[in-house]
Short mmCIF file of N, CA and C in Angstrom, two decimals:
data_model
loop_
_atom_site.label_atom_id
_atom_site.label_comp_id
_atom_site.label_asym_id
_atom_site.label_seq_id
_atom_site.Cartn_x
_atom_site.Cartn_y
_atom_site.Cartn_z
N MET P 1 0.82 -1.19 0.00
CA MET P 1 0.00 0.00 0.00
C MET P 1 0.86 1.26 0.00
N VAL P 2 1.89 1.27 0.86
CA VAL P 2 2.78 2.42 0.94
C VAL P 2 3.55 2.58 -0.37
N GLU P 3 3.97 1.45 -0.94
CA GLU P 3 4.71 1.50 -2.21
C GLU P 3 3.84 2.04 -3.33
N GLN P 4 2.56 1.65 -3.34
CA GLN P 4 1.64 2.12 -4.38
C GLN P 4 1.42 3.64 -4.24
N GLN P 5 1.32 4.14 -3.01
CA GLN P 5 1.14 5.56 -2.78
C GLN P 5 2.40 6.32 -3.21
N HIS P 6 3.58 5.74 -2.93
CA HIS P 6 4.84 6.36 -3.34
C HIS P 6 4.93 6.44 -4.86
N THR P 7 4.51 5.39 -5.55
CA THR P 7 4.50 5.37 -7.01
C THR P 7 3.56 6.44 -7.55
N ARG P 8 2.39 6.56 -6.94
CA ARG P 8 1.41 7.57 -7.37
C ARG P 8 1.99 8.98 -7.18
N GLN P 9 2.68 9.21 -6.08
CA GLN P 9 3.30 10.52 -5.84
C GLN P 9 4.38 10.81 -6.87
N ASN P 10 5.14 9.79 -7.24
CA ASN P 10 6.17 9.97 -8.28
C ASN P 10 5.54 10.32 -9.62
N ILE P 11 4.43 9.68 -9.95
CA ILE P 11 3.75 9.96 -11.22
C ILE P 11 3.21 11.39 -11.21
N ILE P 12 2.60 11.79 -10.12
CA ILE P 12 2.06 13.15 -10.02
C ILE P 12 3.19 14.17 -10.10
N PHE P 13 4.29 13.90 -9.40
CA PHE P 13 5.44 14.81 -9.45
C PHE P 13 6.00 14.90 -10.87
N GLY P 14 6.15 13.75 -11.53
CA GLY P 14 6.65 13.73 -12.91
C GLY P 14 5.75 14.50 -13.84
N PHE P 15 4.44 14.33 -13.68
CA PHE P 15 3.47 15.05 -14.50
C PHE P 15 3.58 16.56 -14.25
N ALA P 16 3.71 16.96 -12.99
CA ALA P 16 3.83 18.38 -12.65
C ALA P 16 5.10 18.98 -13.25
N VAL P 17 6.21 18.24 -13.19
CA VAL P 17 7.46 18.72 -13.77
C VAL P 17 7.32 18.87 -15.28
N CYS P 18 6.69 17.92 -15.94
CA CYS P 18 6.48 18.01 -17.39
C CYS P 18 5.61 19.22 -17.74
N CYS P 19 4.55 19.44 -16.98
CA CYS P 19 3.69 20.61 -17.24
C CYS P 19 4.45 21.91 -17.03
N ALA P 20 5.25 21.97 -15.98
CA ALA P 20 6.05 23.18 -15.72
C ALA P 20 7.05 23.41 -16.85
N TYR P 21 7.67 22.33 -17.34
CA TYR P 21 8.63 22.44 -18.44
C TYR P 21 7.95 22.96 -19.70
N ILE P 22 6.80 22.41 -20.01
CA ILE P 22 6.07 22.84 -21.21
C ILE P 22 5.64 24.29 -21.09
N ALA P 23 5.16 24.68 -19.91
CA ALA P 23 4.74 26.07 -19.70
C ALA P 23 5.92 27.03 -19.82
N ALA P 24 7.04 26.68 -19.18
CA ALA P 24 8.23 27.54 -19.26
C ALA P 24 8.73 27.64 -20.69
N SER P 25 8.71 26.52 -21.40
CA SER P 25 9.15 26.51 -22.79
C SER P 25 8.26 27.40 -23.65
N ALA P 26 6.95 27.30 -23.47
CA ALA P 26 6.02 28.13 -24.25
C ALA P 26 6.23 29.62 -23.96
N VAL P 27 6.43 29.95 -22.70
CA VAL P 27 6.66 31.35 -22.34
C VAL P 27 7.95 31.86 -22.97
N LEU P 28 9.03 31.07 -22.90
CA LEU P 28 10.31 31.49 -23.47
C LEU P 28 10.25 31.62 -24.98
N ILE P 29 9.56 30.70 -25.63
CA ILE P 29 9.44 30.75 -27.09
C ILE P 29 8.69 32.00 -27.52
N ASN P 30 7.58 32.27 -26.87
CA ASN P 30 6.80 33.46 -27.23
C ASN P 30 7.54 34.74 -26.85
N PHE P 31 8.31 34.70 -25.78
CA PHE P 31 9.11 35.87 -25.41
C PHE P 31 10.20 36.12 -26.45
N ASN P 32 10.83 35.05 -26.94
CA ASN P 32 11.83 35.20 -28.01
C ASN P 32 11.21 35.83 -29.25
N LYS P 33 10.04 35.34 -29.63
CA LYS P 33 9.35 35.89 -30.79
C LYS P 33 9.05 37.37 -30.57
N PHE P 34 8.57 37.72 -29.37
CA PHE P 34 8.29 39.11 -29.03
C PHE P 34 9.56 39.96 -29.13
N LEU P 35 10.66 39.45 -28.55
CA LEU P 35 11.92 40.19 -28.60
C LEU P 35 12.37 40.43 -30.04
N LEU P 36 12.23 39.42 -30.87
CA LEU P 36 12.69 39.56 -32.25
C LEU P 36 11.79 40.48 -33.07
N GLU P 37 10.55 40.66 -32.65
CA GLU P 37 9.70 41.64 -33.33
C GLU P 37 10.13 43.06 -32.97
N LYS P 38 10.56 43.26 -31.74
CA LYS P 38 10.99 44.59 -31.27
C LYS P 38 12.46 44.86 -31.54
N PHE P 39 13.25 43.81 -31.56
CA PHE P 39 14.71 43.91 -31.72
C PHE P 39 15.13 42.85 -32.75
N PRO P 40 14.96 43.13 -34.05
CA PRO P 40 15.13 42.11 -35.09
C PRO P 40 16.59 41.82 -35.45
N PHE P 41 17.39 41.50 -34.45
CA PHE P 41 18.80 41.21 -34.66
C PHE P 41 19.14 39.88 -33.98
N PRO P 42 18.90 38.76 -34.66
CA PRO P 42 19.07 37.46 -34.01
C PRO P 42 20.51 37.16 -33.60
N TRP P 43 21.49 37.66 -34.35
CA TRP P 43 22.88 37.37 -33.98
C TRP P 43 23.21 38.01 -32.64
N GLU P 44 22.82 39.27 -32.48
CA GLU P 44 23.08 39.97 -31.23
C GLU P 44 22.30 39.36 -30.08
N LEU P 45 21.06 38.96 -30.34
CA LEU P 45 20.25 38.31 -29.31
C LEU P 45 20.88 36.99 -28.87
N THR P 46 21.41 36.24 -29.82
CA THR P 46 22.08 34.98 -29.52
C THR P 46 23.34 35.24 -28.69
N ALA P 47 24.10 36.26 -29.05
CA ALA P 47 25.31 36.59 -28.30
C ALA P 47 24.97 36.99 -26.87
N LEU P 48 23.92 37.78 -26.70
CA LEU P 48 23.49 38.17 -25.36
C LEU P 48 23.04 36.95 -24.55
N HIS P 49 22.29 36.08 -25.19
CA HIS P 49 21.81 34.86 -24.54
C HIS P 49 22.98 34.00 -24.04
N MET P 50 23.92 33.76 -24.92
CA MET P 50 25.05 32.89 -24.56
C MET P 50 25.97 33.56 -23.54
N THR P 51 26.14 34.87 -23.64
CA THR P 51 26.96 35.58 -22.66
C THR P 51 26.32 35.51 -21.28
N CYS P 52 25.03 35.76 -21.21
CA CYS P 52 24.33 35.69 -19.91
C CYS P 52 24.41 34.28 -19.33
N CYS P 53 24.20 33.27 -20.16
CA CYS P 53 24.29 31.88 -19.66
C CYS P 53 25.69 31.56 -19.15
N SER P 54 26.70 32.00 -19.87
CA SER P 54 28.08 31.74 -19.45
C SER P 54 28.40 32.44 -18.14
N VAL P 55 28.05 33.71 -18.04
CA VAL P 55 28.33 34.47 -16.82
C VAL P 55 27.58 33.88 -15.64
N MET P 56 26.30 33.55 -15.83
CA MET P 56 25.52 32.98 -14.73
C MET P 56 26.06 31.61 -14.32
N SER P 57 26.49 30.81 -15.27
CA SER P 57 27.08 29.50 -14.94
C SER P 57 28.36 29.67 -14.13
N MET P 58 29.20 30.62 -14.54
CA MET P 58 30.44 30.87 -13.80
C MET P 58 30.16 31.37 -12.39
N LEU P 59 29.18 32.27 -12.27
CA LEU P 59 28.81 32.77 -10.94
C LEU P 59 28.26 31.64 -10.06
N LEU P 60 27.44 30.79 -10.66
CA LEU P 60 26.90 29.66 -9.91
C LEU P 60 28.01 28.73 -9.46
N TYR P 61 29.00 28.53 -10.31
CA TYR P 61 30.14 27.68 -9.94
C TYR P 61 30.94 28.31 -8.80
N LEU P 62 31.09 29.62 -8.84
CA LEU P 62 31.83 30.30 -7.77
C LEU P 62 31.07 30.26 -6.44
N VAL P 63 29.75 30.41 -6.51
CA VAL P 63 28.94 30.47 -5.28
C VAL P 63 28.62 29.07 -4.74
N LEU P 64 28.27 28.15 -5.63
CA LEU P 64 27.89 26.79 -5.22
C LEU P 64 28.65 25.74 -6.02
N PRO P 65 29.93 25.56 -5.77
CA PRO P 65 30.71 24.60 -6.55
C PRO P 65 30.24 23.15 -6.37
N GLY P 66 29.49 22.88 -5.32
CA GLY P 66 28.97 21.54 -5.11
C GLY P 66 27.97 21.10 -6.17
N LEU P 67 27.42 22.06 -6.90
CA LEU P 67 26.50 21.72 -7.99
C LEU P 67 27.22 21.19 -9.22
N PHE P 68 28.55 21.25 -9.20
CA PHE P 68 29.37 20.79 -10.32
C PHE P 68 30.32 19.71 -9.81
N PRO P 69 29.81 18.52 -9.50
CA PRO P 69 30.64 17.51 -8.83
C PRO P 69 31.81 16.99 -9.66
N ALA P 70 31.75 17.08 -10.97
CA ALA P 70 32.83 16.55 -11.79
C ALA P 70 33.98 17.54 -11.97
N MET P 71 33.80 18.77 -11.58
CA MET P 71 34.83 19.78 -11.81
C MET P 71 36.11 19.52 -11.02
N HIS P 72 36.01 18.85 -9.88
CA HIS P 72 37.22 18.60 -9.09
C HIS P 72 38.20 17.68 -9.83
N ARG P 73 37.68 16.87 -10.76
CA ARG P 73 38.55 15.99 -11.54
C ARG P 73 39.33 16.75 -12.60
N LEU P 74 38.94 17.99 -12.85
CA LEU P 74 39.60 18.79 -13.89
C LEU P 74 40.61 19.77 -13.34
N GLU P 75 40.91 19.68 -12.06
CA GLU P 75 41.89 20.60 -11.47
C GLU P 75 43.19 20.59 -12.27
N GLY P 76 43.61 21.75 -12.69
CA GLY P 76 44.84 21.89 -13.45
C GLY P 76 44.68 21.60 -14.93
N ARG P 77 43.48 21.16 -15.36
CA ARG P 77 43.26 20.82 -16.77
C ARG P 77 42.04 21.54 -17.34
N LYS P 78 41.64 22.62 -16.74
CA LYS P 78 40.42 23.30 -17.19
C LYS P 78 40.56 23.89 -18.59
N LEU P 79 41.76 24.34 -18.95
CA LEU P 79 41.96 24.85 -20.31
C LEU P 79 41.84 23.73 -21.34
N GLU P 80 42.22 22.52 -20.95
CA GLU P 80 42.09 21.37 -21.85
C GLU P 80 40.62 21.11 -22.18
N LEU P 81 39.75 21.45 -21.26
CA LEU P 81 38.32 21.27 -21.46
C LEU P 81 37.79 22.14 -22.60
N LEU P 82 38.46 23.27 -22.85
CA LEU P 82 38.01 24.17 -23.90
C LEU P 82 38.03 23.52 -25.29
N LYS P 83 38.96 22.60 -25.51
CA LYS P 83 39.01 21.98 -26.85
C LYS P 83 37.77 21.16 -27.13
N TYR P 84 37.04 20.77 -26.08
CA TYR P 84 35.78 20.05 -26.27
C TYR P 84 34.59 21.01 -26.29
N PHE P 85 34.64 22.03 -25.44
CA PHE P 85 33.50 22.92 -25.31
C PHE P 85 33.42 23.99 -26.38
N LEU P 86 34.54 24.45 -26.91
CA LEU P 86 34.49 25.49 -27.93
C LEU P 86 33.78 25.02 -29.21
N PRO P 87 34.09 23.84 -29.75
CA PRO P 87 33.33 23.40 -30.93
C PRO P 87 31.85 23.20 -30.62
N LEU P 88 31.54 22.62 -29.46
CA LEU P 88 30.14 22.45 -29.08
C LEU P 88 29.44 23.80 -28.94
N GLY P 89 30.14 24.76 -28.34
CA GLY P 89 29.59 26.10 -28.20
C GLY P 89 29.35 26.77 -29.54
N ALA P 90 30.27 26.57 -30.47
CA ALA P 90 30.10 27.15 -31.81
C ALA P 90 28.89 26.53 -32.52
N PHE P 91 28.74 25.22 -32.43
CA PHE P 91 27.58 24.57 -33.04
C PHE P 91 26.28 25.03 -32.37
N PHE P 92 26.30 25.15 -31.04
CA PHE P 92 25.11 25.59 -30.32
C PHE P 92 24.77 27.03 -30.69
N ALA P 93 25.78 27.89 -30.82
CA ALA P 93 25.54 29.29 -31.20
C ALA P 93 24.92 29.36 -32.59
N THR P 94 25.42 28.55 -33.50
CA THR P 94 24.86 28.53 -34.86
C THR P 94 23.42 28.06 -34.84
N ALA P 95 23.14 26.99 -34.09
CA ALA P 95 21.77 26.49 -34.00
C ALA P 95 20.84 27.51 -33.37
N LEU P 96 21.31 28.16 -32.32
CA LEU P 96 20.49 29.16 -31.64
C LEU P 96 20.25 30.37 -32.54
N TYR P 97 21.27 30.80 -33.24
CA TYR P 97 21.13 31.92 -34.17
C TYR P 97 20.12 31.59 -35.26
N CYS P 98 20.27 30.44 -35.87
CA CYS P 98 19.36 30.06 -36.96
C CYS P 98 17.93 29.91 -36.45
N SER P 99 17.78 29.34 -35.26
CA SER P 99 16.45 29.20 -34.68
C SER P 99 15.82 30.57 -34.43
N ASN P 100 16.60 31.51 -33.89
CA ASN P 100 16.10 32.86 -33.67
C ASN P 100 15.80 33.58 -34.98
N LYS P 101 16.65 33.39 -35.96
CA LYS P 101 16.46 34.02 -37.27
C LYS P 101 15.18 33.52 -37.94
N ALA P 102 14.88 32.24 -37.75
CA ALA P 102 13.68 31.67 -38.37
C ALA P 102 12.41 32.31 -37.83
N TYR P 103 12.43 32.83 -36.59
CA TYR P 103 11.26 33.51 -36.04
C TYR P 103 10.89 34.75 -36.84
N LEU P 104 11.85 35.31 -37.56
CA LEU P 104 11.57 36.49 -38.37
C LEU P 104 10.75 36.15 -39.61
N TYR P 105 10.74 34.88 -40.00
CA TYR P 105 10.08 34.48 -41.24
C TYR P 105 8.86 33.59 -41.04
N CYS P 106 8.80 32.87 -39.93
CA CYS P 106 7.76 31.85 -39.76
C CYS P 106 7.02 32.03 -38.44
N SER P 107 5.87 31.39 -38.35
CA SER P 107 5.08 31.45 -37.12
C SER P 107 5.69 30.53 -36.07
N VAL P 108 5.36 30.82 -34.81
CA VAL P 108 5.86 30.00 -33.70
C VAL P 108 5.35 28.57 -33.82
N ALA P 109 4.08 28.41 -34.14
CA ALA P 109 3.50 27.06 -34.24
C ALA P 109 4.21 26.24 -35.32
N PHE P 110 4.45 26.86 -36.46
CA PHE P 110 5.13 26.17 -37.55
C PHE P 110 6.52 25.71 -37.13
N LEU P 111 7.26 26.60 -36.49
CA LEU P 111 8.63 26.26 -36.07
C LEU P 111 8.63 25.18 -35.00
N GLN P 112 7.65 25.21 -34.11
CA GLN P 112 7.59 24.18 -33.08
C GLN P 112 7.32 22.81 -33.69
N PHE P 113 6.46 22.74 -34.68
CA PHE P 113 6.23 21.46 -35.34
C PHE P 113 7.47 20.99 -36.09
N MET P 114 8.19 21.93 -36.67
CA MET P 114 9.44 21.54 -37.33
C MET P 114 10.44 20.98 -36.32
N LYS P 115 10.46 21.55 -35.13
CA LYS P 115 11.40 21.10 -34.10
C LYS P 115 11.08 19.69 -33.62
N GLU P 116 9.87 19.22 -33.84
CA GLU P 116 9.54 17.84 -33.48
C GLU P 116 10.38 16.85 -34.28
N GLY P 117 10.85 17.30 -35.43
CA GLY P 117 11.75 16.47 -36.22
C GLY P 117 13.05 16.17 -35.50
N ASN P 118 13.41 16.99 -34.49
CA ASN P 118 14.63 16.73 -33.71
C ASN P 118 14.57 15.39 -33.00
N VAL P 119 13.39 15.00 -32.57
CA VAL P 119 13.23 13.70 -31.91
C VAL P 119 13.65 12.59 -32.87
N VAL P 120 13.21 12.71 -34.10
CA VAL P 120 13.55 11.70 -35.11
C VAL P 120 15.05 11.74 -35.41
N LEU P 121 15.59 12.95 -35.58
CA LEU P 121 17.03 13.07 -35.86
C LEU P 121 17.87 12.46 -34.74
N ALA P 122 17.52 12.78 -33.51
CA ALA P 122 18.28 12.24 -32.36
C ALA P 122 18.17 10.72 -32.31
N PHE P 123 16.98 10.19 -32.54
CA PHE P 123 16.81 8.74 -32.50
C PHE P 123 17.60 8.07 -33.62
N LEU P 124 17.52 8.62 -34.83
CA LEU P 124 18.25 8.01 -35.95
C LEU P 124 19.76 8.08 -35.75
N LEU P 125 20.25 9.18 -35.17
CA LEU P 125 21.69 9.27 -34.87
C LEU P 125 22.07 8.24 -33.80
N CYS P 126 21.22 8.05 -32.81
CA CYS P 126 21.49 7.03 -31.79
C CYS P 126 21.51 5.63 -32.41
N CYS P 127 20.62 5.39 -33.37
CA CYS P 127 20.64 4.10 -34.07
C CYS P 127 21.92 3.95 -34.88
N ALA P 128 22.36 5.04 -35.51
CA ALA P 128 23.56 5.00 -36.36
C ALA P 128 24.81 4.66 -35.55
N VAL P 129 24.89 5.15 -34.30
CA VAL P 129 26.08 4.89 -33.50
C VAL P 129 25.90 3.71 -32.55
N GLY P 130 24.76 3.05 -32.63
CA GLY P 130 24.56 1.84 -31.85
C GLY P 130 24.01 2.02 -30.45
N LEU P 131 23.55 3.21 -30.11
CA LEU P 131 22.97 3.43 -28.78
C LEU P 131 21.52 2.97 -28.70
N GLN P 132 20.85 2.90 -29.84
CA GLN P 132 19.47 2.43 -29.92
C GLN P 132 19.37 1.40 -31.04
N ARG P 133 18.30 0.63 -30.99
CA ARG P 133 18.03 -0.33 -32.05
C ARG P 133 16.67 -0.04 -32.65
N MET P 134 16.61 -0.02 -33.96
CA MET P 134 15.36 0.21 -34.66
C MET P 134 14.57 -1.09 -34.70
N ASP P 135 13.29 -1.00 -34.36
CA ASP P 135 12.40 -2.14 -34.53
C ASP P 135 11.11 -1.63 -35.18
N ARG P 136 10.17 -2.50 -35.38
CA ARG P 136 8.95 -2.14 -36.10
C ARG P 136 8.15 -1.06 -35.37
N VAL P 137 7.99 -1.17 -34.08
CA VAL P 137 7.21 -0.19 -33.32
C VAL P 137 7.89 1.18 -33.36
N LYS P 138 9.19 1.21 -33.14
CA LYS P 138 9.91 2.48 -33.18
C LYS P 138 9.87 3.08 -34.59
N GLY P 139 9.93 2.24 -35.60
CA GLY P 139 9.84 2.72 -36.97
C GLY P 139 8.50 3.36 -37.26
N VAL P 140 7.42 2.76 -36.74
CA VAL P 140 6.09 3.33 -36.92
C VAL P 140 5.99 4.68 -36.20
N VAL P 141 6.56 4.77 -35.01
CA VAL P 141 6.53 6.04 -34.27
C VAL P 141 7.30 7.11 -35.03
N VAL P 142 8.46 6.75 -35.57
CA VAL P 142 9.26 7.70 -36.36
C VAL P 142 8.46 8.18 -37.57
N VAL P 143 7.84 7.27 -38.28
CA VAL P 143 7.05 7.64 -39.46
C VAL P 143 5.86 8.52 -39.04
N TRP P 144 5.24 8.20 -37.92
CA TRP P 144 4.10 8.98 -37.41
C TRP P 144 4.53 10.42 -37.10
N ILE P 145 5.65 10.58 -36.42
CA ILE P 145 6.16 11.92 -36.10
C ILE P 145 6.50 12.68 -37.37
N LEU P 146 7.18 12.02 -38.30
CA LEU P 146 7.53 12.68 -39.56
C LEU P 146 6.29 13.06 -40.36
N ALA P 147 5.28 12.19 -40.36
CA ALA P 147 4.05 12.49 -41.09
C ALA P 147 3.34 13.70 -40.47
N GLY P 148 3.28 13.76 -39.16
CA GLY P 148 2.66 14.91 -38.49
C GLY P 148 3.41 16.19 -38.77
N SER P 149 4.73 16.12 -38.70
CA SER P 149 5.54 17.31 -38.99
C SER P 149 5.37 17.73 -40.44
N TRP P 150 5.35 16.76 -41.34
CA TRP P 150 5.20 17.07 -42.76
C TRP P 150 3.84 17.70 -43.04
N MET P 151 2.78 17.21 -42.39
CA MET P 151 1.46 17.80 -42.61
C MET P 151 1.43 19.25 -42.15
N CYS P 152 2.10 19.54 -41.05
CA CYS P 152 2.15 20.92 -40.56
C CYS P 152 2.93 21.80 -41.52
N VAL P 153 4.07 21.31 -41.98
CA VAL P 153 4.88 22.07 -42.92
C VAL P 153 4.11 22.28 -44.22
N HIS P 154 3.47 21.24 -44.69
CA HIS P 154 2.73 21.31 -45.94
C HIS P 154 1.50 22.21 -45.82
N GLY P 155 0.88 22.26 -44.64
CA GLY P 155 -0.34 23.03 -44.46
C GLY P 155 -0.13 24.45 -43.99
N GLU P 156 1.10 24.88 -43.84
CA GLU P 156 1.37 26.25 -43.36
C GLU P 156 0.89 27.26 -44.39
N LEU P 157 0.03 28.18 -43.93
CA LEU P 157 -0.53 29.17 -44.85
C LEU P 157 0.49 30.21 -45.29
N ASN P 158 1.39 30.58 -44.38
CA ASN P 158 2.39 31.62 -44.68
C ASN P 158 3.77 30.99 -44.82
N PHE P 159 3.86 29.93 -45.58
CA PHE P 159 5.12 29.21 -45.74
C PHE P 159 6.14 30.08 -46.48
N THR P 160 7.35 30.13 -45.93
CA THR P 160 8.46 30.77 -46.63
C THR P 160 9.63 29.79 -46.64
N MET P 161 10.18 29.59 -47.80
CA MET P 161 11.27 28.63 -47.95
C MET P 161 12.50 29.04 -47.14
N ILE P 162 12.78 30.34 -47.08
CA ILE P 162 13.97 30.79 -46.36
C ILE P 162 13.83 30.48 -44.87
N GLY P 163 12.64 30.68 -44.29
CA GLY P 163 12.42 30.35 -42.89
C GLY P 163 12.54 28.86 -42.65
N PHE P 164 12.01 28.06 -43.57
CA PHE P 164 12.10 26.60 -43.48
C PHE P 164 13.56 26.15 -43.50
N VAL P 165 14.33 26.69 -44.43
CA VAL P 165 15.74 26.29 -44.57
C VAL P 165 16.55 26.72 -43.35
N ILE P 166 16.31 27.93 -42.87
CA ILE P 166 17.04 28.41 -41.69
C ILE P 166 16.73 27.53 -40.48
N GLN P 167 15.46 27.18 -40.29
CA GLN P 167 15.09 26.32 -39.17
C GLN P 167 15.68 24.92 -39.35
N ALA P 168 15.69 24.41 -40.57
CA ALA P 168 16.29 23.09 -40.82
C ALA P 168 17.78 23.09 -40.49
N ILE P 169 18.47 24.18 -40.81
CA ILE P 169 19.90 24.30 -40.47
C ILE P 169 20.07 24.28 -38.96
N SER P 170 19.17 24.95 -38.24
CA SER P 170 19.30 25.01 -36.77
C SER P 170 19.12 23.64 -36.13
N GLN P 171 18.46 22.73 -36.81
CA GLN P 171 18.20 21.42 -36.24
C GLN P 171 19.36 20.45 -36.43
N PHE P 172 20.30 20.79 -37.28
CA PHE P 172 21.45 19.91 -37.46
C PHE P 172 22.60 20.48 -36.68
#
């Protein structure tokens, strides 16, 4: 009985976290769109975003280093870490820039449906490197997601190829 109640609490907590994540994501997406309507410079917005994230992460590390448990293993080798993080940061900056730029051409709903294709891309890459295995059920789910995304892309009333291409670049 106690175990069943604990499981129910975990499910409710998980559901609440998912709802909070979706709500926060929707607010941030619409805020980005609002910002780009008032300040139509996606490169500068991306630079501000990444600078703020970097500064806040460094401050958090200085104030609460316990939140970064793996950092103690890098003592004396933190500059070596840059060779891994700089390329990732450059790819992330490009993806973020392209995603922000696409808001200038396309609707939020359209771009969100396009981003659902990321699930398929991530799964197929995991299959390619052997982290996942494709089976019939997963294949049907992949086709279902792609079909839904394609219907949204195909049914967009204000479709612009440049917005589509920019968003597609941001997803790779």
